[in-house]
Coordinates of C-alpha atoms and ligand atoms in Angstrom, one line a residue:
M3 CA -67.1 -93.2 -54.8
D4 CA -67.2 -89.9 -52.9
V5 CA -65.5 -86.7 -54.0
P6 CA -64.0 -84.7 -51.1
G7 CA -65.0 -81.1 -50.6
G8 CA -63.2 -78.6 -52.9
T9 CA -62.7 -80.8 -55.9
T10 CA -64.7 -81.1 -59.1
A11 CA -66.9 -84.1 -58.9
V12 CA -66.7 -85.4 -62.4
T13 CA -65.0 -84.1 -65.5
A14 CA -67.1 -83.1 -68.5
S15 CA -65.2 -85.3 -70.9
G16 CA -67.5 -87.5 -72.9
A17 CA -70.6 -86.2 -71.1
D18 CA -71.3 -82.9 -72.7
W19 CA -73.1 -84.3 -75.8
R20 CA -75.9 -85.3 -73.4
V21 CA -76.3 -81.7 -72.1
R22 CA -76.4 -80.3 -75.6
D23 CA -79.1 -82.6 -77.0
P24 CA -82.4 -80.5 -76.8
D25 CA -84.5 -83.8 -77.1
W26 CA -82.7 -85.4 -74.2
W27 CA -85.9 -85.7 -72.1
K28 CA -87.7 -87.9 -74.7
T29 CA -85.7 -90.9 -73.8
A30 CA -84.1 -89.9 -70.5
V31 CA -83.6 -91.8 -67.3
V32 CA -84.2 -89.5 -64.4
Y33 CA -83.0 -90.3 -60.9
Q34 CA -85.2 -89.0 -58.1
V35 CA -83.2 -87.5 -55.2
Y36 CA -85.1 -87.4 -51.9
I37 CA -82.5 -85.0 -50.6
R38 CA -83.2 -85.4 -46.8
S39 CA -82.5 -89.1 -47.2
F40 CA -79.7 -89.2 -49.8
A41 CA -76.4 -88.3 -48.0
D42 CA -75.7 -86.2 -44.9
S43 CA -72.4 -84.3 -45.0
D44 CA -72.5 -82.5 -41.7
G45 CA -73.8 -85.2 -39.3
D46 CA -77.1 -83.7 -38.4
G47 CA -79.0 -86.8 -39.5
L48 CA -80.5 -85.1 -42.5
G49 CA -79.3 -85.3 -46.1
D50 CA -78.0 -82.1 -47.7
L51 CA -76.7 -80.5 -50.9
E52 CA -73.0 -81.1 -50.0
G53 CA -73.7 -84.8 -49.3
L54 CA -75.5 -85.0 -52.7
R55 CA -72.6 -83.2 -54.5
R56 CA -70.1 -85.6 -53.1
K57 CA -72.1 -88.6 -54.4
L58 CA -72.2 -87.4 -58.0
P59 CA -69.8 -90.1 -59.0
H60 CA -72.3 -92.7 -57.9
L61 CA -74.9 -91.1 -60.1
S62 CA -72.5 -90.8 -63.0
A63 CA -71.5 -94.4 -62.7
L64 CA -75.1 -95.4 -62.7
G65 CA -75.5 -93.6 -66.0
V66 CA -78.6 -91.4 -65.4
D67 CA -79.3 -88.5 -67.6
A68 CA -80.9 -86.2 -65.1
L69 CA -81.9 -85.7 -61.4
W70 CA -85.2 -84.7 -60.0
I71 CA -84.6 -83.2 -56.6
N72 CA -87.5 -83.1 -54.1
P73 CA -88.2 -79.6 -52.6
W74 CA -85.0 -78.0 -51.3
Y75 CA -86.5 -74.7 -50.3
P76 CA -86.8 -73.2 -46.7
S77 CA -89.6 -75.0 -45.0
P78 CA -91.0 -75.7 -41.5
M79 CA -91.1 -79.4 -42.8
V80 CA -94.6 -80.3 -41.7
D81 CA -94.7 -82.3 -45.0
A82 CA -91.0 -82.9 -45.6
G83 CA -90.5 -79.7 -47.6
Y84 CA -93.7 -79.8 -49.6
D85 CA -94.7 -76.8 -47.3
V86 CA -92.5 -74.1 -48.9
A87 CA -91.9 -70.9 -47.0
D88 CA -89.7 -69.2 -49.7
Y89 CA -89.6 -70.4 -53.3
R90 CA -86.4 -68.5 -54.1
D91 CA -83.9 -69.9 -51.5
I92 CA -82.5 -73.1 -50.0
E93 CA -83.5 -74.7 -46.8
P94 CA -80.7 -73.9 -44.3
A95 CA -80.5 -77.6 -43.2
F96 CA -79.7 -78.5 -46.8
G97 CA -77.3 -75.7 -47.6
T98 CA -77.2 -72.2 -49.3
L99 CA -78.1 -70.7 -52.6
A100 CA -74.4 -70.6 -53.4
D101 CA -74.2 -74.4 -52.7
S102 CA -77.0 -74.9 -55.1
E103 CA -75.2 -72.9 -57.8
R104 CA -72.0 -74.9 -57.3
F105 CA -74.0 -78.1 -57.4
L106 CA -75.8 -77.2 -60.6
A107 CA -72.5 -76.3 -62.3
E108 CA -70.8 -79.6 -61.3
T109 CA -73.8 -81.7 -62.2
H110 CA -74.0 -80.1 -65.6
A111 CA -70.3 -80.7 -66.0
A112 CA -70.9 -84.4 -65.4
G113 CA -73.5 -84.4 -68.2
I114 CA -76.4 -84.7 -65.9
R115 CA -79.4 -82.3 -66.0
V116 CA -81.3 -81.1 -63.0
L117 CA -85.1 -80.8 -62.5
L118 CA -86.4 -79.2 -59.3
D119 CA -89.8 -79.7 -57.7
I120 CA -92.2 -76.8 -57.7
V121 CA -95.1 -76.8 -55.3
P122 CA -97.8 -74.5 -56.7
N123 CA -101.0 -75.9 -55.1
H124 CA -100.2 -74.6 -51.6
T125 CA -97.6 -72.7 -49.7
S126 CA -96.4 -73.2 -46.1
S127 CA -98.5 -71.5 -43.5
E128 CA -95.3 -69.8 -42.6
H129 CA -94.9 -68.3 -46.1
A130 CA -95.0 -64.4 -45.9
W131 CA -98.2 -64.3 -47.9
F132 CA -100.1 -66.5 -45.5
V133 CA -98.7 -64.8 -42.4
A134 CA -100.0 -61.5 -43.9
A135 CA -103.3 -63.2 -44.7
L136 CA -103.8 -64.3 -41.1
A137 CA -102.9 -60.8 -40.0
G138 CA -105.9 -59.6 -42.0
D139 CA -104.3 -58.1 -45.1
P140 CA -107.1 -58.3 -47.7
A141 CA -104.8 -58.6 -50.8
A142 CA -102.9 -61.5 -49.1
R143 CA -106.2 -63.3 -48.1
A144 CA -107.3 -63.1 -51.7
R145 CA -104.4 -65.3 -52.7
Y146 CA -105.7 -68.2 -50.6
V147 CA -109.1 -69.9 -50.2
F148 CA -110.8 -68.4 -47.2
R149 CA -114.6 -69.1 -46.8
P150 CA -117.1 -68.5 -44.0
G151 CA -118.3 -71.5 -42.1
R152 CA -121.7 -73.2 -42.8
G153 CA -124.5 -73.9 -40.3
P154 CA -126.5 -71.6 -38.0
A155 CA -123.4 -70.8 -35.9
G156 CA -121.0 -70.7 -38.9
D157 CA -118.8 -73.3 -37.2
E158 CA -119.2 -76.1 -39.8
A159 CA -116.6 -76.4 -42.6
P160 CA -117.6 -74.7 -45.9
N161 CA -117.9 -78.1 -47.7
N162 CA -117.3 -81.8 -47.0
W163 CA -113.8 -82.1 -48.5
Q164 CA -111.3 -84.1 -46.5
S165 CA -107.5 -83.7 -46.5
S166 CA -105.6 -86.2 -48.6
F167 CA -103.7 -87.1 -45.4
G168 CA -107.0 -87.6 -43.5
G169 CA -109.2 -85.3 -41.4
P170 CA -111.0 -82.2 -42.7
A171 CA -109.5 -80.1 -45.5
W172 CA -110.6 -76.9 -43.7
T173 CA -109.2 -75.2 -40.6
R174 CA -110.9 -72.3 -38.8
T175 CA -108.9 -69.2 -38.2
K176 CA -109.1 -66.6 -35.5
N177 CA -109.8 -62.9 -36.3
P178 CA -107.1 -60.5 -35.2
D179 CA -109.4 -59.6 -32.2
G180 CA -109.5 -63.3 -31.1
T181 CA -113.0 -64.1 -32.3
P182 CA -113.5 -67.2 -34.5
G183 CA -113.0 -66.3 -38.2
D184 CA -113.3 -67.9 -41.6
F185 CA -112.0 -71.3 -42.6
Y186 CA -109.1 -71.8 -45.0
L187 CA -108.7 -74.7 -47.4
H188 CA -105.8 -77.2 -47.2
L189 CA -106.0 -80.3 -49.4
F190 CA -103.0 -81.6 -47.4
A191 CA -101.8 -80.6 -43.9
P192 CA -103.1 -77.5 -42.1
G193 CA -99.6 -76.2 -42.6
Q194 CA -100.2 -76.2 -46.4
P195 CA -102.9 -73.6 -47.2
D196 CA -104.2 -73.9 -50.8
L197 CA -103.6 -71.0 -53.1
D198 CA -106.4 -69.4 -55.2
W199 CA -105.2 -69.7 -58.8
S200 CA -108.0 -67.5 -60.1
N201 CA -106.0 -64.6 -58.6
P202 CA -103.6 -63.2 -61.2
E203 CA -101.0 -62.4 -58.5
V204 CA -100.6 -66.1 -57.8
V205 CA -100.1 -66.8 -61.5
A206 CA -97.5 -64.0 -61.8
E207 CA -95.6 -65.1 -58.7
F208 CA -95.1 -68.7 -59.9
E209 CA -94.1 -67.5 -63.4
D210 CA -91.5 -65.4 -61.7
V211 CA -90.3 -68.3 -59.6
L212 CA -89.9 -70.5 -62.7
R213 CA -87.7 -67.8 -64.3
F214 CA -85.7 -67.4 -61.1
W215 CA -84.5 -71.0 -61.3
F216 CA -84.4 -71.3 -65.1
D217 CA -82.1 -68.2 -65.1
R218 CA -79.8 -70.2 -62.8
G219 CA -79.6 -73.1 -65.3
V220 CA -82.2 -75.4 -63.9
D221 CA -83.4 -77.7 -66.7
G222 CA -87.0 -78.1 -65.7
F223 CA -89.5 -78.9 -63.0
R224 CA -91.5 -81.7 -61.6
I225 CA -94.9 -80.1 -60.8
D226 CA -96.4 -81.1 -57.5
V227 CA -100.1 -82.0 -57.4
A228 CA -100.3 -80.5 -61.0
H229 CA -103.9 -81.6 -61.3
G230 CA -105.1 -79.8 -58.2
L231 CA -104.5 -76.1 -58.7
V232 CA -108.0 -75.1 -59.9
K233 CA -111.1 -76.0 -57.9
A234 CA -114.6 -76.4 -59.3
G235 CA -116.6 -73.1 -59.1
G236 CA -118.6 -72.7 -55.9
L237 CA -116.5 -75.5 -54.2
P238 CA -119.3 -78.1 -54.2
D239 CA -119.5 -81.0 -51.8
A240 CA -117.7 -84.1 -53.3
P241 CA -119.3 -87.6 -53.7
D242 CA -116.1 -89.1 -52.3
P243 CA -114.8 -86.3 -50.0
T244 CA -111.1 -87.4 -49.9
P245 CA -109.1 -86.4 -53.0
G246 CA -106.7 -89.2 -53.8
S247 CA -108.4 -91.9 -51.8
N248 CA -109.5 -93.4 -55.1
H249 CA -107.5 -91.9 -58.0
S250 CA -110.0 -93.3 -60.6
A251 CA -112.9 -91.2 -59.0
P252 CA -113.5 -87.5 -59.9
H253 CA -113.2 -84.8 -57.2
P254 CA -114.1 -81.1 -57.5
A255 CA -110.6 -80.2 -56.4
W256 CA -108.9 -82.4 -59.0
D257 CA -108.4 -82.1 -62.8
Q258 CA -110.5 -79.1 -63.5
E259 CA -110.5 -77.5 -67.0
G260 CA -108.9 -74.2 -65.9
V261 CA -105.6 -75.8 -64.9
H262 CA -104.6 -76.2 -68.6
E263 CA -104.4 -72.5 -69.1
I264 CA -101.8 -72.2 -66.3
Y265 CA -99.6 -74.8 -68.0
R266 CA -99.9 -73.1 -71.4
G267 CA -98.4 -70.0 -69.7
W268 CA -95.6 -72.1 -68.1
R269 CA -94.8 -73.7 -71.4
R270 CA -94.4 -70.4 -73.1
I271 CA -91.8 -69.4 -70.4
A272 CA -90.0 -72.8 -70.7
D273 CA -89.9 -72.5 -74.5
S274 CA -88.4 -69.0 -74.3
Y275 CA -85.1 -70.5 -72.9
D276 CA -82.3 -72.1 -74.9
P277 CA -82.4 -75.0 -74.6
P278 CA -86.1 -75.1 -73.8
R279 CA -86.8 -76.2 -70.2
V280 CA -89.1 -79.2 -69.5
F281 CA -91.8 -80.2 -67.1
V282 CA -93.0 -83.5 -65.7
G283 CA -96.4 -83.3 -64.0
E284 CA -97.5 -85.2 -60.9
I285 CA -101.0 -85.8 -62.2
W286 CA -103.3 -88.4 -60.7
A287 CA -105.9 -88.5 -63.4
A288 CA -108.9 -90.8 -63.7
D289 CA -107.6 -92.5 -66.8
A290 CA -104.9 -92.3 -69.5
E291 CA -107.0 -90.0 -71.7
R292 CA -107.5 -87.4 -68.9
L293 CA -103.8 -87.6 -68.3
A294 CA -103.0 -87.0 -72.0
R295 CA -104.9 -83.7 -72.0
Y296 CA -102.0 -82.2 -69.9
L297 CA -99.6 -83.4 -72.6
R298 CA -101.0 -81.5 -75.6
P299 CA -98.3 -79.8 -77.6
D300 CA -98.6 -76.4 -75.9
E301 CA -98.8 -77.8 -72.3
L302 CA -96.4 -80.1 -70.3
Q303 CA -93.9 -82.2 -72.2
T304 CA -94.3 -85.2 -69.8
A305 CA -96.4 -86.6 -66.9
F306 CA -95.8 -89.6 -64.7
Q307 CA -97.8 -92.7 -65.8
F308 CA -99.0 -93.7 -62.3
D309 CA -101.2 -96.5 -63.5
F310 CA -98.0 -98.4 -64.3
L311 CA -96.9 -97.9 -60.7
R312 CA -100.3 -99.0 -59.4
A313 CA -100.3 -102.2 -61.5
A314 CA -99.4 -105.5 -59.9
F315 CA -96.6 -107.7 -61.1
R316 CA -99.0 -109.4 -63.6
S317 CA -98.5 -109.4 -67.3
D318 CA -102.2 -108.9 -68.1
V319 CA -102.5 -105.8 -65.9
Q320 CA -99.1 -104.4 -67.0
R321 CA -99.9 -104.9 -70.7
R322 CA -103.2 -103.2 -70.4
V323 CA -101.6 -100.2 -68.7
V324 CA -98.7 -99.9 -71.2
D325 CA -101.2 -100.2 -74.1
E326 CA -103.4 -97.4 -72.8
A327 CA -100.6 -95.2 -71.9
T328 CA -98.7 -95.5 -75.2
R329 CA -101.8 -95.2 -77.3
T330 CA -103.1 -92.0 -75.5
A331 CA -99.7 -90.4 -75.3
A332 CA -99.2 -91.0 -79.0
V333 CA -102.4 -89.1 -79.8
V334 CA -100.9 -85.9 -78.4
G335 CA -97.3 -86.7 -79.6
A336 CA -95.9 -87.0 -76.1
P337 CA -93.5 -89.7 -74.8
S338 CA -94.8 -91.9 -72.0
T339 CA -93.1 -91.5 -68.6
W340 CA -92.7 -94.7 -66.5
V341 CA -92.1 -94.9 -62.8
L342 CA -92.1 -97.9 -60.4
S343 CA -91.5 -96.1 -57.1
N344 CA -91.3 -92.7 -55.5
H345 CA -91.3 -91.0 -52.1
D346 CA -95.1 -91.3 -51.8
V347 CA -95.7 -95.1 -52.4
V348 CA -94.6 -98.4 -51.0
R349 CA -91.2 -99.4 -52.5
H350 CA -91.8 -101.9 -55.3
V351 CA -89.7 -104.6 -53.8
T352 CA -92.2 -104.8 -51.0
R353 CA -95.3 -104.3 -53.2
Y354 CA -94.2 -107.4 -55.2
A355 CA -93.3 -109.4 -52.1
R356 CA -96.9 -110.4 -51.4
S357 CA -99.7 -112.0 -53.4
Q358 CA -100.4 -109.9 -56.5
P359 CA -103.8 -108.2 -56.8
D360 CA -105.9 -108.2 -60.0
G361 CA -106.1 -104.6 -61.0
L362 CA -104.7 -101.2 -60.0
V363 CA -104.2 -100.4 -56.3
E364 CA -103.7 -97.4 -54.2
S365 CA -100.6 -97.2 -52.0
S366 CA -102.7 -96.9 -48.8
W367 CA -104.0 -100.4 -49.6
D368 CA -100.4 -101.7 -50.0
R369 CA -99.5 -100.1 -46.7
A370 CA -102.4 -101.7 -44.9
R371 CA -101.2 -105.2 -46.0
W372 CA -98.1 -105.3 -44.0
S373 CA -99.8 -106.7 -40.9
E374 CA -102.0 -109.0 -42.9
E375 CA -99.6 -111.0 -45.1
P376 CA -95.9 -111.6 -44.5
A377 CA -93.6 -110.2 -47.1
D378 CA -91.2 -112.5 -49.0
L379 CA -88.5 -109.9 -49.7
D380 CA -86.4 -112.2 -51.8
L381 CA -89.3 -112.8 -54.1
G382 CA -90.0 -109.0 -54.1
R383 CA -86.4 -108.3 -55.1
T384 CA -86.4 -110.9 -57.8
R385 CA -89.6 -109.4 -59.3
G386 CA -88.3 -105.9 -58.8
R387 CA -85.3 -106.7 -60.9
A388 CA -87.5 -108.0 -63.6
A389 CA -89.9 -105.1 -63.4
V390 CA -87.1 -102.5 -63.8
M391 CA -86.0 -104.3 -66.9
L392 CA -89.5 -104.0 -68.3
T393 CA -89.7 -100.3 -67.3
L394 CA -86.3 -99.4 -68.9
A395 CA -87.2 -101.3 -72.1
L396 CA -90.4 -99.3 -72.7
P397 CA -90.4 -96.3 -75.1
G398 CA -90.3 -92.9 -73.4
T399 CA -88.7 -91.6 -70.2
A400 CA -88.1 -93.6 -67.0
Y401 CA -87.7 -92.5 -63.4
V402 CA -85.6 -94.3 -60.8
Y403 CA -86.2 -93.5 -57.2
Q404 CA -83.1 -93.3 -55.0
G405 CA -82.3 -96.7 -53.3
E406 CA -84.2 -98.8 -55.8
E407 CA -80.8 -99.4 -57.5
L408 CA -79.8 -101.0 -54.3
G409 CA -83.0 -103.1 -54.1
L410 CA -84.2 -101.4 -50.9
D411 CA -87.5 -102.6 -49.4
E412 CA -90.1 -100.5 -47.6
V413 CA -89.3 -100.2 -43.9
E414 CA -92.7 -101.3 -42.5
D415 CA -91.8 -101.5 -38.8
I416 CA -90.8 -97.9 -38.0
P417 CA -91.8 -97.3 -34.3
S418 CA -94.8 -95.1 -34.0
D419 CA -93.1 -92.4 -32.0
L420 CA -90.5 -92.0 -34.8
R421 CA -92.9 -91.6 -37.6
Q422 CA -92.9 -88.2 -39.2
D423 CA -95.4 -88.3 -42.1
P424 CA -98.5 -86.2 -41.4
T425 CA -100.5 -89.0 -42.9
W426 CA -99.9 -91.0 -39.7
W427 CA -101.3 -88.2 -37.4
Q428 CA -104.1 -87.0 -39.7
S429 CA -105.4 -90.5 -40.4
G430 CA -105.8 -91.0 -36.6
H431 CA -103.0 -93.6 -36.7
T432 CA -104.8 -95.8 -39.2
D433 CA -102.4 -95.2 -42.1
P434 CA -98.7 -95.5 -41.3
G435 CA -97.9 -93.1 -44.1
R436 CA -94.9 -92.8 -46.3
D437 CA -91.9 -92.8 -44.0
G438 CA -91.2 -96.4 -44.9
C439 CA -90.0 -95.5 -48.4
R440 CA -88.0 -92.4 -47.2
V441 CA -85.5 -94.1 -44.9
P442 CA -81.9 -92.7 -45.4
L443 CA -79.8 -94.6 -47.9
P444 CA -77.2 -97.2 -46.8
W445 CA -73.9 -96.4 -48.5
S446 CA -71.3 -98.4 -46.7
G447 CA -70.3 -100.2 -43.5
D448 CA -72.0 -102.8 -41.3
S449 CA -74.3 -100.7 -39.1
S450 CA -76.4 -97.6 -39.1
P451 CA -75.8 -94.9 -40.3
F452 CA -74.2 -97.0 -43.1
G453 CA -72.2 -94.1 -44.4
F454 CA -75.3 -91.9 -44.7
S455 CA -73.8 -89.6 -42.1
P456 CA -70.1 -89.1 -41.4
D457 CA -68.3 -90.8 -38.6
G458 CA -68.9 -89.0 -35.3
A459 CA -72.2 -87.6 -36.5
S460 CA -74.1 -85.7 -33.7
R461 CA -77.5 -87.1 -34.6
A462 CA -78.8 -90.4 -35.8
P463 CA -80.4 -90.5 -39.3
W464 CA -83.8 -88.9 -39.2
L465 CA -85.5 -92.3 -39.7
P466 CA -84.1 -95.5 -38.4
Q467 CA -82.3 -97.8 -40.9
P468 CA -82.9 -101.6 -40.7
A469 CA -79.8 -103.7 -39.7
A470 CA -80.5 -106.0 -42.6
W471 CA -79.5 -103.2 -45.0
S472 CA -75.8 -104.0 -44.2
A473 CA -76.1 -106.4 -47.1
L474 CA -77.6 -103.8 -49.4
T475 CA -75.1 -100.9 -49.1
A476 CA -73.7 -99.5 -52.3
Q477 CA -70.3 -100.6 -51.1
A478 CA -71.4 -104.2 -50.6
Q479 CA -72.8 -104.3 -54.1
E480 CA -70.0 -102.5 -55.9
G481 CA -68.3 -104.9 -58.4
V482 CA -70.6 -107.8 -57.5
A483 CA -71.7 -109.4 -60.7
D484 CA -75.2 -110.3 -59.7
S485 CA -76.0 -107.3 -57.4
T486 CA -78.9 -105.1 -58.1
L487 CA -76.6 -102.1 -58.4
T488 CA -74.7 -103.9 -61.2
L489 CA -78.0 -104.8 -62.9
Y490 CA -79.1 -101.2 -62.9
R491 CA -75.8 -100.0 -64.3
E492 CA -75.8 -102.6 -67.0
A493 CA -79.4 -102.0 -67.9
L494 CA -78.9 -98.2 -68.2
G495 CA -75.8 -98.7 -70.4
L496 CA -77.6 -101.1 -72.7
R497 CA -80.7 -98.9 -72.9
R498 CA -78.6 -96.0 -74.1
E499 CA -76.8 -98.2 -76.6
H500 CA -79.8 -100.1 -78.0
L501 CA -83.0 -98.2 -77.2
T502 CA -82.3 -94.5 -77.6
D503 CA -83.5 -94.7 -81.3
A504 CA -85.3 -98.0 -81.2
G505 CA -88.7 -96.8 -82.1
A506 CA -92.2 -98.0 -81.2
L507 CA -93.2 -101.0 -79.2
E508 CA -94.7 -104.1 -81.0
W509 CA -96.2 -106.8 -78.9
L510 CA -95.0 -110.4 -79.6
D511 CA -97.1 -113.5 -79.2
S512 CA -96.4 -115.0 -75.8
P513 CA -97.6 -117.7 -73.4
E514 CA -100.0 -116.7 -70.6
G515 CA -98.3 -114.8 -67.9
V516 CA -95.6 -113.5 -70.1
L517 CA -95.2 -110.0 -71.5
A518 CA -93.1 -109.8 -74.7
F519 CA -92.5 -107.0 -77.1
R520 CA -89.9 -105.9 -79.6
R521 CA -88.5 -102.5 -80.6
G522 CA -86.7 -103.1 -83.8
G523 CA -84.2 -106.0 -83.3
F524 CA -84.4 -105.6 -79.5
S525 CA -86.9 -107.6 -77.5
C526 CA -88.0 -107.7 -73.9
H527 CA -89.6 -110.8 -72.3
V528 CA -91.0 -110.8 -68.7
N529 CA -92.3 -114.0 -67.1
T530 CA -94.8 -113.1 -64.4
G531 CA -96.4 -116.5 -64.5
V532 CA -95.6 -119.6 -62.4
D533 CA -93.9 -121.9 -65.0
P534 CA -90.7 -121.4 -67.0
V535 CA -91.2 -120.6 -70.7
V536 CA -89.2 -121.1 -73.8
L537 CA -87.5 -118.0 -75.2
P538 CA -87.1 -117.3 -79.0
A539 CA -83.6 -117.4 -80.5
G540 CA -81.5 -114.3 -79.9
R541 CA -78.5 -113.0 -78.1
V542 CA -79.1 -112.5 -74.4
L543 CA -78.1 -108.9 -73.7
L544 CA -79.2 -108.9 -70.0
A545 CA -81.2 -111.1 -67.7
S546 CA -82.7 -110.0 -64.4
G547 CA -81.8 -113.4 -62.8
P548 CA -80.1 -116.7 -63.6
L549 CA -81.2 -118.4 -66.8
P550 CA -81.0 -122.3 -66.7
S551 CA -80.1 -122.0 -70.4
A552 CA -80.2 -119.3 -73.1
D553 CA -83.7 -120.4 -74.3
V554 CA -85.5 -120.8 -71.0
L555 CA -87.0 -117.9 -69.0
P556 CA -87.8 -118.8 -65.4
R557 CA -90.7 -117.3 -63.5
D558 CA -90.3 -113.7 -62.1
T559 CA -87.5 -113.0 -64.5
A560 CA -87.0 -110.7 -67.4
V561 CA -84.6 -110.9 -70.3
W562 CA -83.5 -108.6 -73.1
L563 CA -82.6 -110.2 -76.4
L564 CA -81.1 -109.0 -79.6
A565 CA -82.5 -110.6 -82.7
G566 CA -80.4 -111.9 -85.7
T567 CA -77.6 -113.4 -83.6
P568 CA -77.6 -117.0 -82.4
A569 CA -78.3 -117.7 -78.8
A570 CA -75.2 -117.2 -76.7
Ligands
GLC9 C1 -97.4 -84.6 -53.7 C2 -96.0 -85.0 -53.1 C3 -96.3 -85.4 -51.7 C4 -96.8 -84.3 -50.9 C5 -98.1 -83.7 -51.5 C6 -98.4 -82.4 -51.0 O1 -98.2 -85.6 -53.8 O2 -95.4 -86.0 -53.9 O3 -95.1 -85.9 -51.1 O4 -97.1 -84.7 -49.6 O5 -97.9 -83.5 -52.9 O6 -97.5 -81.4 -51.4

């Protein structure tokens, strides 16, 4: 499934209608590429643009409409690229600007759109602006959040905020003469100083960065920490000092009114292009109504529905989340955006491999469970297959995180000395962090690097791959009727055929533990309970696991039915 260097990855035939449809994003399936773990073409153990380009046939065969690529800009990598040193270039370990242009052209020719990741809350501490700020340039300092310390000696942090990764959200600087200076704010790692969005120079800079990439044909952006750019005036102490430790609780750094004006400006820019460019916000809001405020007609087109990802594999919790999300999104006329996994949370196979909690949970809670309760990964995979059929049947857009189409699990036993996520260090080694969902993909072969790196690679993959993944490589699943890869391909094809214009969701009466809804003649049934249930009559389009007969749905299984035709 690779294309060698120098050839065109995929021809445009049959695919260009997708690129021309201006409403593509309302029903799209977007595949998240965590580039450093996708495919390594040069053997340095890190994924890169050329590796990704060569794998375009995999993505075409999967049937995705668009890619979202995690930050590919030059970065010291204290937070895997979310510390951007230059927003208008490519990280040398990933490739060059010319590589990105070739990649964009070939991806578009394959009928696949490209969303990039913009990181506006903070820069890298090695960004030219911050370097100038530390050197004492007043204009550069005014672009960040510097404050004097509190307390008689001025050596206490300006407020009680903690970093989302653990530890204080403030670091004290030294004056150019070596004496202790002001503190600067970093909601994440010390290498990620927060920008001051009340400064018009910051606003202008990011509008220019958007244009830079839109002019190169990029179709839109995922916005990192989109709810965090504006902080409450006066930077007051927070009741719960750690933003993100409980996403249902307010924080003075999160979801402030002023942030909406920024996105109105961004939307005007996106709409000035033909076709208009689109945004998806990473917004951890207290509830669905707060989230919907970002989706008003003159703001962002879409935002991830993270409550869905935080819900257990339980029909009551999932139904409540889907109800709230679709109701509130409909008020502002936006499509819902469903996601089961990403590079920040425990892979859903592993989340579903243990007893299922009652309500919504944070990923740090999931990560803490690994030493407390053994994971039944077969069960997790079975449920994961059912959950993705639920996700893909819902109205709106859906995101697929690389590797979930292979049924990958969270790697929970990465040795401590190989961990790279700053969460591990900053939490004082209490939270293992997010490395376990970022392990390089297994493409082929029987042992690591599983085709992630070429033969004779000079370095091992940047995180160790489990030996058990030999059974989960793309090669091992290719053409296998009941493989997870086959299920994803079939589901994406059937979704395009039956659900692109299927309309609103209507719940169906169903036994306890079962989620059932229809969209026109199509219906989806998911059994999260313990007993098998009887299915209504219909033609089985797809099932996530074996059905004992066409009218029985076993536990932990989903089925898509088409009404009006007798059971097959
Ligand atoms: C977002 C990213 C995460 C990153 C953080 C800081 O939450 O998804 O990976 O660490 O922002 O940029």
